[in-house]
mmCIF file of C-alpha atoms and ligand atoms in Angstrom:
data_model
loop_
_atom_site.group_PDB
_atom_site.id
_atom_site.type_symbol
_atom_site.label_atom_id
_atom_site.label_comp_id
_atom_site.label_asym_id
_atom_site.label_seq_id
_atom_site.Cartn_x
_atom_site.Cartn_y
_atom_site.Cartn_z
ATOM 1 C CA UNK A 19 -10.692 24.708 -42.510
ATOM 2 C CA UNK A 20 -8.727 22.026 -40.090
ATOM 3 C CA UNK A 21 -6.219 24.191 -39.674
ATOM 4 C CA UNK A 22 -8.243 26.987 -38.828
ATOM 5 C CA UNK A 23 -10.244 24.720 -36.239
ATOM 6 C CA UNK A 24 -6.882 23.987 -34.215
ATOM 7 C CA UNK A 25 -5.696 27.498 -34.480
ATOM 8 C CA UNK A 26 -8.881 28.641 -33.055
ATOM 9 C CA UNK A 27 -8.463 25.350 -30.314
ATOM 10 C CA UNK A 28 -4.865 26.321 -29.615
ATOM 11 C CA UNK A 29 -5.989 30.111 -29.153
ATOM 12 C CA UNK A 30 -8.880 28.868 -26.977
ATOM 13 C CA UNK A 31 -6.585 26.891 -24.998
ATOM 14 C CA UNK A 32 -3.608 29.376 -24.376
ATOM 15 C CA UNK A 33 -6.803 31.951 -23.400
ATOM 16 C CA UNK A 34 -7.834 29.385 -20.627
ATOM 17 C CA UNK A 35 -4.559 28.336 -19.541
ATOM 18 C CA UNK A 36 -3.764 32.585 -18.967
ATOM 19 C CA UNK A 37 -6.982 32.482 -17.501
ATOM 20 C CA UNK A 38 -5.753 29.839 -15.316
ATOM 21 C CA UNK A 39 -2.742 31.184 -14.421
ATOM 22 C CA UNK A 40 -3.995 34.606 -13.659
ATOM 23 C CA UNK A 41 -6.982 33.302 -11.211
ATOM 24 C CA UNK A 42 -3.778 31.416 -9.170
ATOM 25 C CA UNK A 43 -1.453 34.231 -8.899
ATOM 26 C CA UNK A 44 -3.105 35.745 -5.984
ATOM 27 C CA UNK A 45 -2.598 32.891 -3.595
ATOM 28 C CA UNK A 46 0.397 32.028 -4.716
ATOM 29 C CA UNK A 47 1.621 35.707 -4.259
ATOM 30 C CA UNK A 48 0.034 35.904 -0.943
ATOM 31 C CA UNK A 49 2.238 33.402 0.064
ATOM 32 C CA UNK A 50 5.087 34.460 -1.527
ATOM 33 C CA UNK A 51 4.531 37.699 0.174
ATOM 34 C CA UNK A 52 4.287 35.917 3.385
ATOM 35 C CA UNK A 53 7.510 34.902 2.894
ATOM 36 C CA UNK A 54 5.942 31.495 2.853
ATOM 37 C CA UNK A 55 6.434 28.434 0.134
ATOM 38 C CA UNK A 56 4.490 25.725 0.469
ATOM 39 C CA UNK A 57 4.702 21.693 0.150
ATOM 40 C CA UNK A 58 3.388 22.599 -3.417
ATOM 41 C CA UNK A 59 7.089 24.171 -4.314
ATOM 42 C CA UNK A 60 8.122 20.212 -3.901
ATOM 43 C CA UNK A 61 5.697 18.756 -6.967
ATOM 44 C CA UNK A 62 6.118 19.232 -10.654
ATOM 45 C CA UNK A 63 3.269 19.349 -12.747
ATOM 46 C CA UNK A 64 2.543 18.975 -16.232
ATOM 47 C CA UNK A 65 1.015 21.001 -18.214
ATOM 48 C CA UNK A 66 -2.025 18.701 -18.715
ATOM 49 C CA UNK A 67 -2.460 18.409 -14.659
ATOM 50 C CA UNK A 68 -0.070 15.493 -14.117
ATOM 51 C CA UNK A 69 2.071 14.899 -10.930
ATOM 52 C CA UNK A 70 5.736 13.688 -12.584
ATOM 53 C CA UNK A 71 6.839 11.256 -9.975
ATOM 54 C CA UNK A 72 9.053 12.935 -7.640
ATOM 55 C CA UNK A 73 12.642 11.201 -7.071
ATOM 56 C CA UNK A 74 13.379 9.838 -4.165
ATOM 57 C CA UNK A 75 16.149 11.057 -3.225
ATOM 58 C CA UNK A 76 13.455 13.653 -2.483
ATOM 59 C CA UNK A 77 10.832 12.455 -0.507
ATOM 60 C CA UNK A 78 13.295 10.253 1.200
ATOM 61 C CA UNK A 79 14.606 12.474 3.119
ATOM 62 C CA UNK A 80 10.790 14.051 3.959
ATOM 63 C CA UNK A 81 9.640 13.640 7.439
ATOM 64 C CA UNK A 82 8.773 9.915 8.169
ATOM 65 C CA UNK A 83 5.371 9.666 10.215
ATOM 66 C CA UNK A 84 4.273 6.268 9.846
ATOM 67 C CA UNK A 85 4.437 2.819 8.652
ATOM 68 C CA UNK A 86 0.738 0.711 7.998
ATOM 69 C CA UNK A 87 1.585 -2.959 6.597
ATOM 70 C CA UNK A 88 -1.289 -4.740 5.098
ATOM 71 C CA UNK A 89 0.546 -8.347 4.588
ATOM 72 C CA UNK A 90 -0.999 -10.270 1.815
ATOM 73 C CA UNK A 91 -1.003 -12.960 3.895
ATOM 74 C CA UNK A 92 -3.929 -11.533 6.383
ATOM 75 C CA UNK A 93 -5.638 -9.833 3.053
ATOM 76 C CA UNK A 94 -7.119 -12.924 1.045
ATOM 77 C CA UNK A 95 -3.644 -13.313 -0.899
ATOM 78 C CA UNK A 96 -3.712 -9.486 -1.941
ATOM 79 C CA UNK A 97 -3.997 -6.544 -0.008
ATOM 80 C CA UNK A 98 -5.589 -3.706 -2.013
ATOM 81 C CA UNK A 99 -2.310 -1.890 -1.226
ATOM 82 C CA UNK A 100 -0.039 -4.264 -0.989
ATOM 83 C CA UNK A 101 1.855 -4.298 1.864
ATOM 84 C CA UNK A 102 4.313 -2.236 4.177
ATOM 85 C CA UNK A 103 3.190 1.590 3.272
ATOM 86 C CA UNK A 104 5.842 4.429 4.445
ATOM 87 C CA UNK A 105 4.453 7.349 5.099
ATOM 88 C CA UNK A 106 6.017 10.840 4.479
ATOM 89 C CA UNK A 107 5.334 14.354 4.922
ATOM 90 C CA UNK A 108 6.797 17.358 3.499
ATOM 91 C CA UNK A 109 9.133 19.035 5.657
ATOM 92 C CA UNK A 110 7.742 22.915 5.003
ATOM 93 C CA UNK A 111 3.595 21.717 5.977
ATOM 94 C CA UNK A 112 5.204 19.300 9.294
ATOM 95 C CA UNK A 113 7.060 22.482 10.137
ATOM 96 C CA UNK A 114 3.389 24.235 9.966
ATOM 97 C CA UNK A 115 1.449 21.413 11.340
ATOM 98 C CA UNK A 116 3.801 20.876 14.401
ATOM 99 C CA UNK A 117 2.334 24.687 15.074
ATOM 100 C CA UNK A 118 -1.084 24.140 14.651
ATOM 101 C CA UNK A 119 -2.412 20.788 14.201
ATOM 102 C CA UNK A 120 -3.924 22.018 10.997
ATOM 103 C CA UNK A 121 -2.714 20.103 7.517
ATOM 104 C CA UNK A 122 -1.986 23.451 5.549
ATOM 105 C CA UNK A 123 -2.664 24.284 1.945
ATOM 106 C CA UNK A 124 0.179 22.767 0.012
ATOM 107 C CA UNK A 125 0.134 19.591 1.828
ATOM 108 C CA UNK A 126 1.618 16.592 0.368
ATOM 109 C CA UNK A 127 1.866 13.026 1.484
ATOM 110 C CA UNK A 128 3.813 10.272 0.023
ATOM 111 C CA UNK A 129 2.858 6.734 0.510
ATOM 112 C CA UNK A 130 5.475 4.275 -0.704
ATOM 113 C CA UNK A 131 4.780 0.407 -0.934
ATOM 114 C CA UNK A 132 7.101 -2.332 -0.260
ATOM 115 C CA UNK A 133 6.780 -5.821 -0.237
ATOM 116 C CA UNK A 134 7.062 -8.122 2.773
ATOM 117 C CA UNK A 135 10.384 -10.281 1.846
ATOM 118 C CA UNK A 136 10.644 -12.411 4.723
ATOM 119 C CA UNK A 137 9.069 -13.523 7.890
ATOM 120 C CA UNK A 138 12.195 -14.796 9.679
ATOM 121 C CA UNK A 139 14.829 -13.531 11.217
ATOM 122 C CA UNK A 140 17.687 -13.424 13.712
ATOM 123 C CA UNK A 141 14.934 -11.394 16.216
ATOM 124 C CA UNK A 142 12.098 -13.342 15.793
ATOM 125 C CA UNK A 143 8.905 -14.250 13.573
ATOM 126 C CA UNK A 144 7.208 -11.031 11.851
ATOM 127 C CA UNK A 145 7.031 -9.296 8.332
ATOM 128 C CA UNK A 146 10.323 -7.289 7.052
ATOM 129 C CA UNK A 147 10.498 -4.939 4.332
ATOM 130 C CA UNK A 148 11.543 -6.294 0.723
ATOM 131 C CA UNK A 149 11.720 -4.243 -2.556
ATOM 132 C CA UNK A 150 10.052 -1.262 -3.466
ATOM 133 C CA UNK A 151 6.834 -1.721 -5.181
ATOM 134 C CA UNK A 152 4.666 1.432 -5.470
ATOM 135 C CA UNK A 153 3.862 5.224 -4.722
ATOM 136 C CA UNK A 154 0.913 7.114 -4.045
ATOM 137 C CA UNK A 155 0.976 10.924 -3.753
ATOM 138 C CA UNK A 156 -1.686 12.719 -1.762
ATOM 139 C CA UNK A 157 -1.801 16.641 -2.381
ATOM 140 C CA UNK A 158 -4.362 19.582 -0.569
ATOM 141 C CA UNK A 159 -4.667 22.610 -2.585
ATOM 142 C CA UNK A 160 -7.605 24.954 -3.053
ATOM 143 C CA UNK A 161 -6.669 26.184 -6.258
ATOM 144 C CA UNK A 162 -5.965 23.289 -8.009
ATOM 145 C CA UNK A 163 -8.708 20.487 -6.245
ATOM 146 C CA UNK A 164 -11.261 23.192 -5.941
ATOM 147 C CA UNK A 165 -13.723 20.579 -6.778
ATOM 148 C CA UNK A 166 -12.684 17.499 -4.774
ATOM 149 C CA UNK A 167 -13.873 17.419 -1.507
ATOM 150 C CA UNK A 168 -11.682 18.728 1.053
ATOM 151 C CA UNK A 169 -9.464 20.004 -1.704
ATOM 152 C CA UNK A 170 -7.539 16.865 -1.466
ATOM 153 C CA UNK A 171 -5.943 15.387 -5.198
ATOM 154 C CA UNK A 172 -4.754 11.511 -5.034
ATOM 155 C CA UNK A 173 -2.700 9.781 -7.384
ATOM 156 C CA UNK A 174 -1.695 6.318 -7.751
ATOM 157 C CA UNK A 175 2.024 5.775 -9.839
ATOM 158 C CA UNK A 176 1.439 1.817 -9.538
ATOM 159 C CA UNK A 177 1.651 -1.280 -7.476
ATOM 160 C CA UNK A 178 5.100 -2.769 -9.095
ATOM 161 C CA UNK A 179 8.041 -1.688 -10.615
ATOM 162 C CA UNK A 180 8.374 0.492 -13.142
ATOM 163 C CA UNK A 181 6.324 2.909 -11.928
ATOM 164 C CA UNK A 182 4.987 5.458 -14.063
ATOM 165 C CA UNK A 183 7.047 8.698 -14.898
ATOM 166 C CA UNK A 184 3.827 10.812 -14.587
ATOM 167 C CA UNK A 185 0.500 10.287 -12.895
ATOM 168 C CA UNK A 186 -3.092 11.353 -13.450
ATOM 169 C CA UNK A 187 -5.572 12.412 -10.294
ATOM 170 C CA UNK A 188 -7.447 9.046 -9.806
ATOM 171 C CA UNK A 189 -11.700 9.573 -10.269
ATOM 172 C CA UNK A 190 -13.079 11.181 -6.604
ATOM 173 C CA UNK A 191 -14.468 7.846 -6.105
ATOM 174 C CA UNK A 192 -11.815 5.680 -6.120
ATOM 175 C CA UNK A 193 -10.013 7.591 -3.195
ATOM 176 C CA UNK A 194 -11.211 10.502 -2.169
ATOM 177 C CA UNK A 195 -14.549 8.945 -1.474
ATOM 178 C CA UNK A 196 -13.011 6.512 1.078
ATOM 179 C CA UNK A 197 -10.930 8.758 2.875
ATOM 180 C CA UNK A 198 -13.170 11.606 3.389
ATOM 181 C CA UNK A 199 -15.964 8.795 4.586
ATOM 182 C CA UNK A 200 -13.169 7.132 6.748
ATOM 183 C CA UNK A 201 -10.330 9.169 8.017
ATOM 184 C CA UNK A 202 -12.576 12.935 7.793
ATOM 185 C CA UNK A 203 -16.125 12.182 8.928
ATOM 186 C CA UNK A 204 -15.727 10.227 11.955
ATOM 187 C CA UNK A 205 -16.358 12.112 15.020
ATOM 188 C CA UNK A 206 -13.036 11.743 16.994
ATOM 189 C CA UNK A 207 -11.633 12.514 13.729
ATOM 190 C CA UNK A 208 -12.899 16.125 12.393
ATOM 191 C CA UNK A 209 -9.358 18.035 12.677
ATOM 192 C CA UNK A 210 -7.556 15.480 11.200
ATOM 193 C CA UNK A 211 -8.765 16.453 7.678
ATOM 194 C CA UNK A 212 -8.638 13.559 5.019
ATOM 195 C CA UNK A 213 -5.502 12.265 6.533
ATOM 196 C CA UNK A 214 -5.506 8.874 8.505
ATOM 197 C CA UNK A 215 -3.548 10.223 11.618
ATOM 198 C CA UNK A 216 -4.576 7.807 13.879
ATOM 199 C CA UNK A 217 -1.804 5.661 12.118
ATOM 200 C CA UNK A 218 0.995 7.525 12.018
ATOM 201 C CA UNK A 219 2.801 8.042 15.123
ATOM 202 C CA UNK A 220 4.575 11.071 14.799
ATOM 203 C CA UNK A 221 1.555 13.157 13.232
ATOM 204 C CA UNK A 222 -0.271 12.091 16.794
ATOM 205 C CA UNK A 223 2.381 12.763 18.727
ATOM 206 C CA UNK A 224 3.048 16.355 17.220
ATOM 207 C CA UNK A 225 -0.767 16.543 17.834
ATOM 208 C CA UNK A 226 -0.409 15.626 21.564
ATOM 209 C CA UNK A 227 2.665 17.571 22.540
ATOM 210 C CA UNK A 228 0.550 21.048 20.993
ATOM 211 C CA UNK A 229 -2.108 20.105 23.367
ATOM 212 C CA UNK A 230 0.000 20.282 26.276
ATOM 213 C CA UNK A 231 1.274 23.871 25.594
HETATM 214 C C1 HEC B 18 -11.143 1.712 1.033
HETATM 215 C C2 HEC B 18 -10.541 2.907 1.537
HETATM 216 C C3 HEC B 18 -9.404 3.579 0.779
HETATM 217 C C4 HEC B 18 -9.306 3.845 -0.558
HETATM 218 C C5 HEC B 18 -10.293 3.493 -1.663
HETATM 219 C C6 HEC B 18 -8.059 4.549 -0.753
HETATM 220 N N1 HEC B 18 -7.409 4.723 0.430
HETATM 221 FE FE1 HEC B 18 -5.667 5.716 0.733
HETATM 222 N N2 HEC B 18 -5.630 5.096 2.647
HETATM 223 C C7 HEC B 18 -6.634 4.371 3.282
HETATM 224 C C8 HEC B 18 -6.215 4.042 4.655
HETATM 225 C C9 HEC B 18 -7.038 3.281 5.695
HETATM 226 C C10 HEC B 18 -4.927 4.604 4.813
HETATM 227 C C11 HEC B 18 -4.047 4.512 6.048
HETATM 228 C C12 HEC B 18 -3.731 3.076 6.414
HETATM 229 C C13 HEC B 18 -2.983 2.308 5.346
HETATM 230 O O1 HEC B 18 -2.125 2.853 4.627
HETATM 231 O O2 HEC B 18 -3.247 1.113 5.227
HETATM 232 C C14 HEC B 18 -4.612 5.288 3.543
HETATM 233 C C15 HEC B 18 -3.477 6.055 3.345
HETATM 234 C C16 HEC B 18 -3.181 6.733 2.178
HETATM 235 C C17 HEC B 18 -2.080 7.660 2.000
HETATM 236 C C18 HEC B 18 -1.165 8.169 3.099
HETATM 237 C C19 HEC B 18 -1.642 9.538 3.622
HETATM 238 C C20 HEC B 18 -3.011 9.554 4.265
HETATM 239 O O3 HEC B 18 -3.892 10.268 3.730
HETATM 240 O O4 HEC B 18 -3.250 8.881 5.284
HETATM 241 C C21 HEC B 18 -2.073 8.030 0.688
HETATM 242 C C22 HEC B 18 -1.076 8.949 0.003
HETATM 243 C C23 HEC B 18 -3.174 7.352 0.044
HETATM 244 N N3 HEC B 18 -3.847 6.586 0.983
HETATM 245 C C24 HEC B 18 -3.467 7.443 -1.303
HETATM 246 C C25 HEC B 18 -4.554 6.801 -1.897
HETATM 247 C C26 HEC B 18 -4.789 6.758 -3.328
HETATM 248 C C27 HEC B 18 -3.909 7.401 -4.380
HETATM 249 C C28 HEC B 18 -5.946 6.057 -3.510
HETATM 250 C C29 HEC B 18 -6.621 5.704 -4.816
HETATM 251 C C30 HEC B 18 -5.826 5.022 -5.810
HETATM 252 C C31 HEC B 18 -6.430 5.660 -2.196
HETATM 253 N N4 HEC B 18 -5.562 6.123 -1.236
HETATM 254 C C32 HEC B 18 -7.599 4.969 -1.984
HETATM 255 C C33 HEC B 18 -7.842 4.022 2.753
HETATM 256 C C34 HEC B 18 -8.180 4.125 1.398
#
């Protein structure tokens, strides 16, 4: 009787996983027949919905756009994300946003968190990078995030070293929630989707130079 249960689970399952499968081919093959791959071809998934932590060596080498640094220092002794946060964009959707301003389907953004490891040197007084600490992965995709508002997926792959291998989407309302309410509905802010722009340099700045053609 067990057995039978699973059997008719596992049969279930691989009929909603085709299911699945079949309802995404026709985006993906519309943009395959565009000629068009998307920050999406970047990610690995698996097959339960997890993001497996992408090397760095990867996302290293992504476009840079932007360094916030919450210093535990300023923060009460700790900064919800503690404390320099590099910002990086896939090359294929900053090739697409440089164009049009818009964050494209296939979007990903990589937040990585280092420590502040000293506040002196040669140059002055200030806050310098230490170690690696964390990563946070930001993803847009109507297919997969149907549900989340703005089809935007976040996941978290820790604060400290080792980070997890593989990552699960955090609950809507422990991120999604606070960027759609602060980075996508403020007024000045309606085109820059769930994304907090206004901090990263070269995201404005690709902004700016479109307006001037
Ligand atoms: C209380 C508000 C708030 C919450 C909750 C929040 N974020 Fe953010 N997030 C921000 C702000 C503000 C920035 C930009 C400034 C910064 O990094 O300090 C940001 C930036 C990011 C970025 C860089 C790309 C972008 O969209 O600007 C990623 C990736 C990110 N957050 C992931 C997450 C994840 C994953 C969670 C949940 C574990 C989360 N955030 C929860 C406010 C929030």
């Amino acid at each position: 009787m067990k057995k039978k249960i699973t059997m008719t689970l596992a049969t279930g399952l691989a009929a909603a996983l085709g299911a699945t499968i079949l309802f995404q081919l026709p985006v993906r093959q519309a943009q395959a027949a565009e000629g068009e791959s998307t920050g999406l071809s970047f990610l690995t998934y698996t097959a339960d919905g997890k993001i497996v932590r992408p090397e760095p060596s990867l996302y290293r080498k992504w476009v840079y756009v932007g360094t916030p640094l919450t210093p535990n220092d300023m923060n009460d002794g700790e900064a919800s994300f503690p404390e320099f946060h590099a910002v990086y964009m896939d090359p294929i959707s900053f090739a697409s946003f440089e164009k049009t301003g818009v964050y494209p389907e296939g979007t990903v953004l990589i937040k990585e968190l280092s420590a502040v490891g000293a506040k002196e040197a040669s140059s002055g007084t200030g806050y310098f990078m230490g170690e690696f600490t964390g990563l946070e992965i930001t993803v847009k995709d109507s297919v997969r995030y149907k549900d989340e508002p703005g089809n935007w997926g976040y996941y978290s792959f820790g604060h400290k070293y080792p980070l997890k291998d593989e990552a699960t989407m955090n609950r809507t309302a422990s991120c999604n929630a606070c960027h759609e309410k602060t980075a996508a509905n403020n007024a000045q802010n309606l085109s820059k989707d769930w994304v907090f722009e206004q901090y990263y340099p070269m995201l404005s700045a690709a902004r700016a130079a479109l307006k001037k053609k």
